[in-house]
Amino acid sequence: MEEEGPYARAGGRLPGDPVPDPGLGPVEGRRISYARSFVHRLPALLLIVGAFYDYFTPQDFTAAPFFTAAPLVAAPLYSRRGTVLAGLAAVVVVLAIHIRLGIVLHTDAITEAATVATVAVLAVLINALVRRSSEQLASAREIAEAAQRAVLPEPAERIGGFEIAARYEAAQEGAFIGGDLYAVQDTPHGVRLVVGDVRGKGMGAVAAVAVVIGAFREAAEQEATLEAVAQRLERALAREGTRRDGLDAFEGFTTAVLAELPHGDGVVRIVDRGHPPPLLLQVDGTVSTLQVREPALPLGMGELGVWPDRAEEFAFPGGATLLVYTDGLSEARDSHGVFYDPAARLAGRTFRTPGALLGILAKEVRRYSGGWMTDDMAMIAVRHP
């Protein structure tokens, strides 16, 4: 049975709850929800306050700031129709009060009505600009999401007899692909996977991700050993680095874990290139760290010296789950600066599926860090049937 963990016990977000960020707790989420509801109702409140102010104060006092603010507030929040209605409502309320007070033809009253009408028209124009910007942003997000799916496609739920799940969590809510990577492939040598973290920023990091994944998919099929696969990735990065120069050059190196799961052998072979070690979750809740004795230098640092790759073999019994992740998980900090420890957090717990494990981890680490993650996070979970 899947354990839902402290996140669920603390009242995590349920479907339909108006919590804008999964890293926020229920109290913070309700506060933000109330604030949004208040802002959404603000144009109507401004009109009501303005009407009372204009009606019950001397003629020399004007409520024009309230009436002009209403359509301006509506412009970025409402649809075009809603903004037009807010502007018309402001003009109608102003005229109604002036008629009621018998000052509709006074100079000050005409000036106030003209000001409100002008601002209402400007609010509609602002709304049009905001809508166009939102459409452009939505288009950019769709392109980024398509790029992420192309570079980091979601693996099948079952590959080579193993249950597989992968997850990418951007540090910034709403962002997409960055410098973390993963790939899984069934080969004649077993199921092979890589999880890595490019040390760099911007398009240079994305380019390095594409190079590593492309080289891995080719090498995983062709190379007889996991060590040879790692060497192919090293050469691919070195070759691409020499091809690029200036601002387009790769900025850093890539830490990575490569794993090989032979079909039916009940073992996992691991090559660690300066990356956080994987975890093995047993069916009884025991968690062990698969720390290799001789980790090699990260990919892309071959010029610093020869450091041969050596794959180490660990038992991978039936029902166990292999978790490989980037340091966005293990280096997330709470408000006191304490790192999130996935081994300690997962000890004694069981999860129904690899996907459930990754989903709960993603929620917990965002909650642990208060929603302020400093690095992207990629994870792969593989369960031995």
GROMACS .gro file of C-alpha atoms in nm:
model
  385
    1MET     CA    1   0.000   0.000   0.000
    2GLU     CA    2   0.130   0.344  -0.092
    3GLU     CA    3   0.226   0.572   0.193
    4GLU     CA    4   0.126   0.928   0.127
    5GLY     CA    5   0.379   1.080   0.365
    6PRO     CA    6   0.371   1.392   0.582
    7TYR     CA    7   0.264   1.611   0.291
    8ALA     CA    8  -0.073   1.439   0.269
    9ARG     CA    9  -0.108   1.411   0.646
   10ALA     CA   10  -0.048   1.786   0.676
   11GLY     CA   11  -0.341   1.859   0.447
   12GLY     CA   12  -0.180   1.880   0.102
   13ARG     CA   13  -0.373   2.024  -0.192
   14LEU     CA   14  -0.668   1.823  -0.316
   15PRO     CA   15  -0.805   1.843  -0.670
   16GLY     CA   16  -0.993   2.169  -0.713
   17ASP     CA   17  -0.833   2.347  -0.418
   18PRO     CA   18  -0.732   2.702  -0.524
   19VAL     CA   19  -0.368   2.674  -0.423
   20PRO     CA   20  -0.148   2.845  -0.684
   21ASP     CA   21   0.180   2.675  -0.597
   22PRO     CA   22   0.218   2.308  -0.492
   23GLY     CA   23   0.507   2.415  -0.270
   24LEU     CA   24   0.281   2.628  -0.052
   25GLY     CA   25   0.107   2.490   0.253
   26PRO     CA   26  -0.270   2.503   0.299
   27VAL     CA   27  -0.263   2.821   0.511
   28GLU     CA   28  -0.049   3.013   0.262
   29GLY     CA   29  -0.259   2.880  -0.022
   30ARG     CA   30  -0.583   2.999   0.136
   31ARG     CA   31  -0.434   3.343   0.197
   32ILE     CA   32  -0.335   3.376  -0.167
   33SER     CA   33  -0.676   3.248  -0.276
   34TYR     CA   34  -0.852   3.509  -0.060
   35ALA     CA   35  -0.626   3.783  -0.193
   36ARG     CA   36  -0.703   3.686  -0.551
   37SER     CA   37  -1.076   3.678  -0.480
   38PHE     CA   38  -1.057   4.024  -0.325
   39VAL     CA   39  -0.865   4.169  -0.620
   40HIS     CA   40  -1.112   4.014  -0.864
   41ARG     CA   41  -1.401   4.185  -0.684
   42LEU     CA   42  -1.214   4.514  -0.643
   43PRO     CA   43  -1.369   4.697  -0.945
   44ALA     CA   44  -1.720   4.643  -0.807
   45LEU     CA   45  -1.608   4.750  -0.460
   46LEU     CA   46  -1.451   5.067  -0.601
   47LEU     CA   47  -1.773   5.157  -0.777
   48ILE     CA   48  -1.976   5.103  -0.459
   49VAL     CA   49  -1.736   5.307  -0.245
   50GLY     CA   50  -1.723   5.581  -0.509
   51ALA     CA   51  -2.102   5.599  -0.528
   52PHE     CA   52  -2.139   5.636  -0.151
   53TYR     CA   53  -1.856   5.891  -0.140
   54ASP     CA   54  -1.998   6.102  -0.421
   55TYR     CA   55  -2.353   6.091  -0.285
   56PHE     CA   56  -2.286   6.162   0.081
   57THR     CA   57  -2.006   6.421   0.058
   58PRO     CA   58  -2.029   6.789  -0.033
   59GLN     CA   59  -2.037   6.884  -0.400
   60ASP     CA   60  -1.679   7.008  -0.394
   61PHE     CA   61  -1.557   6.653  -0.322
   62THR     CA   62  -1.521   6.413  -0.614
   63ALA     CA   63  -1.510   6.036  -0.632
   64ALA     CA   64  -1.347   6.035  -0.975
   65PRO     CA   65  -1.039   5.841  -0.850
   66PHE     CA   66  -1.264   5.551  -0.744
   67PHE     CA   67  -1.458   5.548  -1.072
   68THR     CA   68  -1.147   5.568  -1.291
   69ALA     CA   69  -0.966   5.303  -1.090
   70ALA     CA   70  -1.244   5.044  -1.141
   71PRO     CA   71  -1.196   4.987  -1.518
   72LEU     CA   72  -0.818   5.016  -1.485
   73VAL     CA   73  -0.816   4.738  -1.226
   74ALA     CA   74  -1.047   4.531  -1.445
   75ALA     CA   75  -0.827   4.566  -1.756
   76PRO     CA   76  -0.554   4.313  -1.663
   77LEU     CA   77  -0.792   4.084  -1.469
   78TYR     CA   78  -1.107   4.056  -1.680
   79SER     CA   79  -1.189   3.957  -2.034
   80ARG     CA   80  -1.252   4.224  -2.298
   81ARG     CA   81  -1.625   4.199  -2.232
   82GLY     CA   82  -1.573   4.226  -1.858
   83THR     CA   83  -1.353   4.533  -1.899
   84VAL     CA   84  -1.608   4.702  -2.125
   85LEU     CA   85  -1.884   4.627  -1.873
   86ALA     CA   86  -1.672   4.766  -1.588
   87GLY     CA   87  -1.612   5.087  -1.785
   88LEU     CA   88  -1.979   5.124  -1.876
   89ALA     CA   89  -2.078   5.058  -1.516
   90ALA     CA   90  -1.843   5.334  -1.397
   91VAL     CA   91  -1.990   5.586  -1.645
   92VAL     CA   92  -2.348   5.484  -1.563
   93VAL     CA   93  -2.293   5.514  -1.188
   94VAL     CA   94  -2.136   5.860  -1.228
   95LEU     CA   95  -2.425   5.984  -1.445
   96ALA     CA   96  -2.686   5.831  -1.215
   97ILE     CA   97  -2.543   6.009  -0.911
   98HIS     CA   98  -2.517   6.339  -1.098
   99ILE     CA   99  -2.878   6.309  -1.211
  100ARG     CA  100  -2.988   6.222  -0.859
  101LEU     CA  101  -2.808   6.525  -0.720
  102GLY     CA  102  -2.928   6.749  -1.004
  103ILE     CA  103  -2.579   6.852  -1.111
  104VAL     CA  104  -2.551   6.663  -1.438
  105LEU     CA  105  -2.495   6.985  -1.639
  106HIS     CA  106  -2.250   7.143  -1.396
  107THR     CA  107  -1.898   7.195  -1.527
  108ASP     CA  108  -1.736   6.980  -1.261
  109ALA     CA  109  -1.985   6.700  -1.319
  110ILE     CA  110  -1.930   6.704  -1.696
  111THR     CA  111  -1.552   6.698  -1.642
  112GLU     CA  112  -1.582   6.405  -1.402
  113ALA     CA  113  -1.801   6.206  -1.641
  114ALA     CA  114  -1.569   6.277  -1.935
  115THR     CA  115  -1.267   6.170  -1.731
  116VAL     CA  116  -1.429   5.841  -1.632
  117ALA     CA  117  -1.539   5.772  -1.991
  118THR     CA  118  -1.188   5.844  -2.124
  119VAL     CA  119  -1.026   5.615  -1.869
  120ALA     CA  120  -1.282   5.343  -1.950
  121VAL     CA  121  -1.179   5.356  -2.317
  122LEU     CA  122  -0.812   5.344  -2.221
  123ALA     CA  123  -0.883   5.043  -1.999
  124VAL     CA  124  -1.026   4.855  -2.298
  125LEU     CA  125  -0.711   4.932  -2.496
  126ILE     CA  126  -0.494   4.816  -2.204
  127ASN     CA  127  -0.696   4.496  -2.187
  128ALA     CA  128  -0.631   4.433  -2.556
  129LEU     CA  129  -0.256   4.477  -2.506
  130VAL     CA  130  -0.258   4.250  -2.201
  131ARG     CA  131  -0.451   3.982  -2.392
  132ARG     CA  132  -0.204   3.999  -2.680
  133SER     CA  133   0.092   3.968  -2.442
  134SER     CA  134  -0.077   3.673  -2.268
  135GLU     CA  135  -0.133   3.501  -2.601
  136GLN     CA  136   0.231   3.552  -2.696
  137LEU     CA  137   0.341   3.415  -2.358
  138ALA     CA  138   0.110   3.115  -2.396
  139SER     CA  139   0.257   3.050  -2.741
  140ALA     CA  140   0.611   3.068  -2.602
  141ARG     CA  141   0.515   2.828  -2.323
  142GLU     CA  142   0.370   2.584  -2.576
  143ILE     CA  143   0.693   2.599  -2.777
  144ALA     CA  144   0.901   2.542  -2.463
  145GLU     CA  145   0.679   2.252  -2.360
  146ALA     CA  146   0.709   2.098  -2.707
  147ALA     CA  147   1.087   2.137  -2.690
  148GLN     CA  148   1.092   1.965  -2.352
  149ARG     CA  149   0.885   1.675  -2.482
  150ALA     CA  150   1.118   1.644  -2.781
  151VAL     CA  151   1.441   1.651  -2.578
  152LEU     CA  152   1.310   1.476  -2.266
  153PRO     CA  153   1.023   1.255  -2.381
  154GLU     CA  154   0.817   1.078  -2.117
  155PRO     CA  155   0.932   0.715  -2.107
  156ALA     CA  156   0.688   0.428  -2.136
  157GLU     CA  157   0.551   0.296  -1.806
  158ARG     CA  158   0.711  -0.043  -1.871
  159ILE     CA  159   1.041  -0.094  -2.053
  160GLY     CA  160   1.216  -0.429  -2.079
  161GLY     CA  161   0.993  -0.573  -1.806
  162PHE     CA  162   1.072  -0.292  -1.558
  163GLU     CA  163   0.823  -0.035  -1.431
  164ILE     CA  164   0.955   0.311  -1.519
  165ALA     CA  165   0.863   0.666  -1.420
  166ALA     CA  166   1.044   0.992  -1.488
  167ARG     CA  167   0.978   1.346  -1.372
  168TYR     CA  168   1.126   1.688  -1.442
  169GLU     CA  169   1.061   1.973  -1.200
  170ALA     CA  170   1.179   2.321  -1.291
  171ALA     CA  171   1.305   2.538  -1.006
  172GLN     CA  172   1.078   2.820  -1.119
  173GLU     CA  173   0.708   2.745  -1.133
  174GLY     CA  174   0.589   2.743  -1.494
  175ALA     CA  175   0.937   2.710  -1.643
  176PHE     CA  176   1.029   2.418  -1.862
  177ILE     CA  177   1.349   2.255  -1.983
  178GLY     CA  178   1.679   2.349  -1.823
  179GLY     CA  179   2.009   2.174  -1.763
  180ASP     CA  180   1.888   1.851  -1.604
  181LEU     CA  181   1.839   1.543  -1.820
  182TYR     CA  182   1.727   1.183  -1.823
  183ALA     CA  183   1.688   0.906  -2.079
  184VAL     CA  184   1.590   0.539  -2.068
  185GLN     CA  185   1.643   0.283  -2.340
  186ASP     CA  186   1.593  -0.091  -2.381
  187THR     CA  187   1.897  -0.247  -2.546
  188PRO     CA  188   2.036  -0.595  -2.616
  189HIS     CA  189   2.249  -0.549  -2.303
  190GLY     CA  190   1.953  -0.463  -2.077
  191VAL     CA  191   1.767  -0.149  -1.988
  192ARG     CA  192   2.012   0.141  -1.977
  193LEU     CA  193   1.946   0.484  -1.836
  194VAL     CA  194   2.122   0.811  -1.768
  195VAL     CA  195   2.037   1.096  -1.532
  196GLY     CA  196   2.256   1.405  -1.545
  197ASP     CA  197   2.295   1.769  -1.459
  198VAL     CA  198   2.465   2.017  -1.692
  199ARG     CA  199   2.663   2.285  -1.507
  200GLY     CA  200   2.576   2.586  -1.714
  201LYS     CA  201   2.293   2.822  -1.798
  202GLY     CA  202   2.071   2.918  -2.087
  203MET     CA  203   2.081   2.773  -2.434
  204GLY     CA  204   2.433   2.638  -2.382
  205ALA     CA  205   2.300   2.404  -2.113
  206VAL     CA  206   2.005   2.300  -2.329
  207ALA     CA  207   2.243   2.225  -2.617
  208ALA     CA  208   2.458   2.012  -2.387
  209VAL     CA  209   2.147   1.821  -2.276
  210ALA     CA  210   2.061   1.746  -2.639
  211VAL     CA  211   2.417   1.629  -2.711
  212VAL     CA  212   2.433   1.399  -2.407
  213ILE     CA  213   2.094   1.242  -2.472
  214GLY     CA  214   2.162   1.198  -2.843
  215ALA     CA  215   2.500   1.036  -2.776
  216PHE     CA  216   2.351   0.815  -2.505
  217ARG     CA  217   2.074   0.677  -2.725
  218GLU     CA  218   2.325   0.581  -2.992
  219ALA     CA  219   2.591   0.445  -2.757
  220ALA     CA  220   2.344   0.250  -2.542
  221GLU     CA  221   2.255   0.037  -2.842
  222GLN     CA  222   2.604  -0.007  -2.979
  223GLU     CA  223   2.844  -0.034  -2.685
  224ALA     CA  224   2.889  -0.366  -2.507
  225THR     CA  225   2.973  -0.216  -2.165
  226LEU     CA  226   2.844   0.070  -1.957
  227GLU     CA  227   3.199   0.205  -1.929
  228ALA     CA  228   3.214   0.237  -2.307
  229VAL     CA  229   2.884   0.424  -2.307
  230ALA     CA  230   3.027   0.677  -2.060
  231GLN     CA  231   3.334   0.723  -2.280
  232ARG     CA  232   3.113   0.789  -2.581
  233LEU     CA  233   2.934   1.062  -2.390
  234GLU     CA  234   3.269   1.212  -2.290
  235ARG     CA  235   3.386   1.220  -2.651
  236ALA     CA  236   3.056   1.365  -2.773
  237LEU     CA  237   3.079   1.656  -2.530
  238ALA     CA  238   3.446   1.716  -2.613
  239ARG     CA  239   3.370   1.712  -2.986
  240GLU     CA  240   3.080   1.952  -2.950
  241GLY     CA  241   3.288   2.179  -2.726
  242THR     CA  242   3.558   2.219  -2.989
  243ARG     CA  243   3.296   2.291  -3.255
  244ARG     CA  244   3.156   2.579  -3.054
  245ASP     CA  245   3.343   2.893  -2.958
  246GLY     CA  246   3.279   3.232  -2.808
  247LEU     CA  247   2.943   3.291  -2.644
  248ASP     CA  248   2.806   2.969  -2.794
  249ALA     CA  249   3.060   2.750  -2.616
  250PHE     CA  250   2.956   2.505  -2.346
  251GLU     CA  251   2.986   2.673  -2.009
  252GLY     CA  252   3.059   2.381  -1.783
  253PHE     CA  253   3.058   2.007  -1.728
  254THR     CA  254   2.793   1.742  -1.677
  255THR     CA  255   2.755   1.519  -1.374
  256ALA     CA  256   2.579   1.194  -1.455
  257VAL     CA  257   2.485   0.848  -1.333
  258LEU     CA  258   2.459   0.571  -1.590
  259ALA     CA  259   2.282   0.251  -1.492
  260GLU     CA  260   2.237  -0.084  -1.663
  261LEU     CA  261   1.967  -0.334  -1.568
  262PRO     CA  262   2.037  -0.669  -1.736
  263HIS     CA  263   1.726  -0.864  -1.825
  264GLY     CA  264   1.645  -1.119  -1.555
  265ASP     CA  265   1.975  -1.097  -1.364
  266GLY     CA  266   1.851  -0.914  -1.054
  267VAL     CA  267   2.146  -0.673  -1.053
  268VAL     CA  268   2.212  -0.313  -1.148
  269ARG     CA  269   2.546  -0.182  -1.279
  270ILE     CA  270   2.632   0.180  -1.215
  271VAL     CA  271   2.888   0.427  -1.347
  272ASP     CA  272   2.902   0.750  -1.148
  273ARG     CA  273   3.047   1.061  -1.309
  274GLY     CA  274   3.052   1.298  -1.010
  275HIS     CA  275   2.676   1.272  -0.950
  276PRO     CA  276   2.466   1.209  -0.636
  277PRO     CA  277   2.450   0.830  -0.585
  278PRO     CA  278   2.123   0.648  -0.658
  279LEU     CA  279   1.901   0.504  -0.386
  280LEU     CA  280   1.760   0.153  -0.365
  281LEU     CA  281   1.421   0.123  -0.193
  282GLN     CA  282   1.342  -0.227  -0.073
  283VAL     CA  283   0.992  -0.370  -0.037
  284ASP     CA  284   1.022  -0.355   0.344
  285GLY     CA  285   1.099   0.019   0.342
  286THR     CA  286   1.476  -0.018   0.380
  287VAL     CA  287   1.670   0.244   0.185
  288SER     CA  288   2.033   0.197   0.081
  289THR     CA  289   2.267   0.430  -0.105
  290LEU     CA  290   2.440   0.278  -0.407
  291GLN     CA  291   2.769   0.455  -0.358
  292VAL     CA  292   3.038   0.336  -0.599
  293ARG     CA  293   3.389   0.296  -0.464
  294GLU     CA  294   3.557   0.477  -0.755
  295PRO     CA  295   3.348   0.760  -0.899
  296ALA     CA  296   3.500   0.922  -1.207
  297LEU     CA  297   3.523   1.288  -1.303
  298PRO     CA  298   3.211   1.453  -1.447
  299LEU     CA  299   3.157   1.435  -1.821
  300GLY     CA  300   3.339   1.710  -2.008
  301MET     CA  301   3.638   1.719  -1.772
  302GLY     CA  302   3.848   1.462  -1.956
  303GLU     CA  303   4.119   1.719  -2.024
  304LEU     CA  304   4.201   1.723  -1.652
  305GLY     CA  305   4.338   1.371  -1.667
  306VAL     CA  306   4.262   1.010  -1.743
  307TRP     CA  307   4.026   0.858  -1.490
  308PRO     CA  308   3.892   0.526  -1.616
  309ASP     CA  309   3.526   0.442  -1.573
  310ARG     CA  310   3.448   0.135  -1.366
  311ALA     CA  311   3.095  -0.001  -1.343
  312GLU     CA  312   3.005  -0.144  -1.005
  313GLU     CA  313   2.738  -0.408  -0.959
  314PHE     CA  314   2.469  -0.407  -0.689
  315ALA     CA  315   2.187  -0.645  -0.609
  316PHE     CA  316   1.850  -0.538  -0.744
  317PRO     CA  317   1.596  -0.781  -0.599
  318GLY     CA  318   1.236  -0.823  -0.710
  319GLY     CA  319   1.001  -0.553  -0.583
  320ALA     CA  320   1.283  -0.307  -0.514
  321THR     CA  321   1.285   0.042  -0.668
  322LEU     CA  322   1.590   0.223  -0.802
  323LEU     CA  323   1.575   0.603  -0.763
  324VAL     CA  324   1.819   0.818  -0.961
  325TYR     CA  325   1.795   1.196  -0.920
  326THR     CA  326   1.979   1.524  -0.969
  327ASP     CA  327   2.098   1.748  -0.688
  328GLY     CA  328   1.792   1.970  -0.718
  329LEU     CA  329   1.637   1.712  -0.484
  330SER     CA  330   1.919   1.659  -0.237
  331GLU     CA  331   2.025   2.027  -0.223
  332ALA     CA  332   1.681   2.174  -0.160
  333ARG     CA  333   1.689   2.366   0.170
  334ASP     CA  334   1.433   2.451   0.431
  335SER     CA  335   1.399   2.790   0.600
  336HIS     CA  336   1.691   2.703   0.831
  337GLY     CA  337   1.925   2.611   0.544
  338VAL     CA  338   1.908   2.235   0.613
  339PHE     CA  339   1.936   2.014   0.305
  340TYR     CA  340   1.659   1.774   0.210
  341ASP     CA  341   1.783   1.417   0.271
  342PRO     CA  342   1.593   1.180   0.039
  343ALA     CA  343   1.740   0.865   0.196
  344ALA     CA  344   1.625   0.965   0.545
  345ARG     CA  345   1.290   1.091   0.422
  346LEU     CA  346   1.209   0.773   0.230
  347ALA     CA  347   1.325   0.525   0.494
  348GLY     CA  348   1.047   0.304   0.626
  349ARG     CA  349   0.800   0.400   0.353
  350THR     CA  350   0.659   0.210   0.057
  351PHE     CA  351   0.497   0.336  -0.260
  352ARG     CA  352   0.245   0.172  -0.487
  353THR     CA  353   0.417   0.265  -0.816
  354PRO     CA  354   0.734   0.446  -0.932
  355GLY     CA  355   0.512   0.730  -1.054
  356ALA     CA  356   0.356   0.766  -0.709
  357LEU     CA  357   0.703   0.781  -0.553
  358LEU     CA  358   0.815   1.063  -0.783
  359GLY     CA  359   0.491   1.254  -0.744
  360ILE     CA  360   0.508   1.250  -0.365
  361LEU     CA  361   0.878   1.339  -0.369
  362ALA     CA  362   0.814   1.640  -0.594
  363LYS     CA  363   0.539   1.769  -0.364
  364GLU     CA  364   0.737   1.710  -0.048
  365VAL     CA  365   1.055   1.880  -0.165
  366ARG     CA  366   0.864   2.189  -0.280
  367ARG     CA  367   0.684   2.199   0.051
  368TYR     CA  368   1.014   2.146   0.236
  369SER     CA  369   1.178   2.437   0.054
  370GLY     CA  370   0.874   2.662   0.085
  371GLY     CA  371   0.840   2.674  -0.292
  372TRP     CA  372   1.181   2.843  -0.332
  373MET     CA  373   1.383   2.575  -0.510
  374THR     CA  374   1.720   2.695  -0.635
  375ASP     CA  375   1.784   2.424  -0.895
  376ASP     CA  376   1.590   2.211  -1.139
  377MET     CA  377   1.523   1.850  -1.048
  378ALA     CA  378   1.512   1.539  -1.267
  379MET     CA  379   1.427   1.195  -1.131
  380ILE     CA  380   1.385   0.842  -1.264
  381ALA     CA  381   1.238   0.554  -1.064
  382VAL     CA  382   1.265   0.193  -1.184
  383ARG     CA  383   1.091  -0.097  -1.011
  384HIS     CA  384   1.203  -0.455  -1.053
  385PRO     CA  385   0.888  -0.662  -1.113
   0.00000   0.00000   0.00000
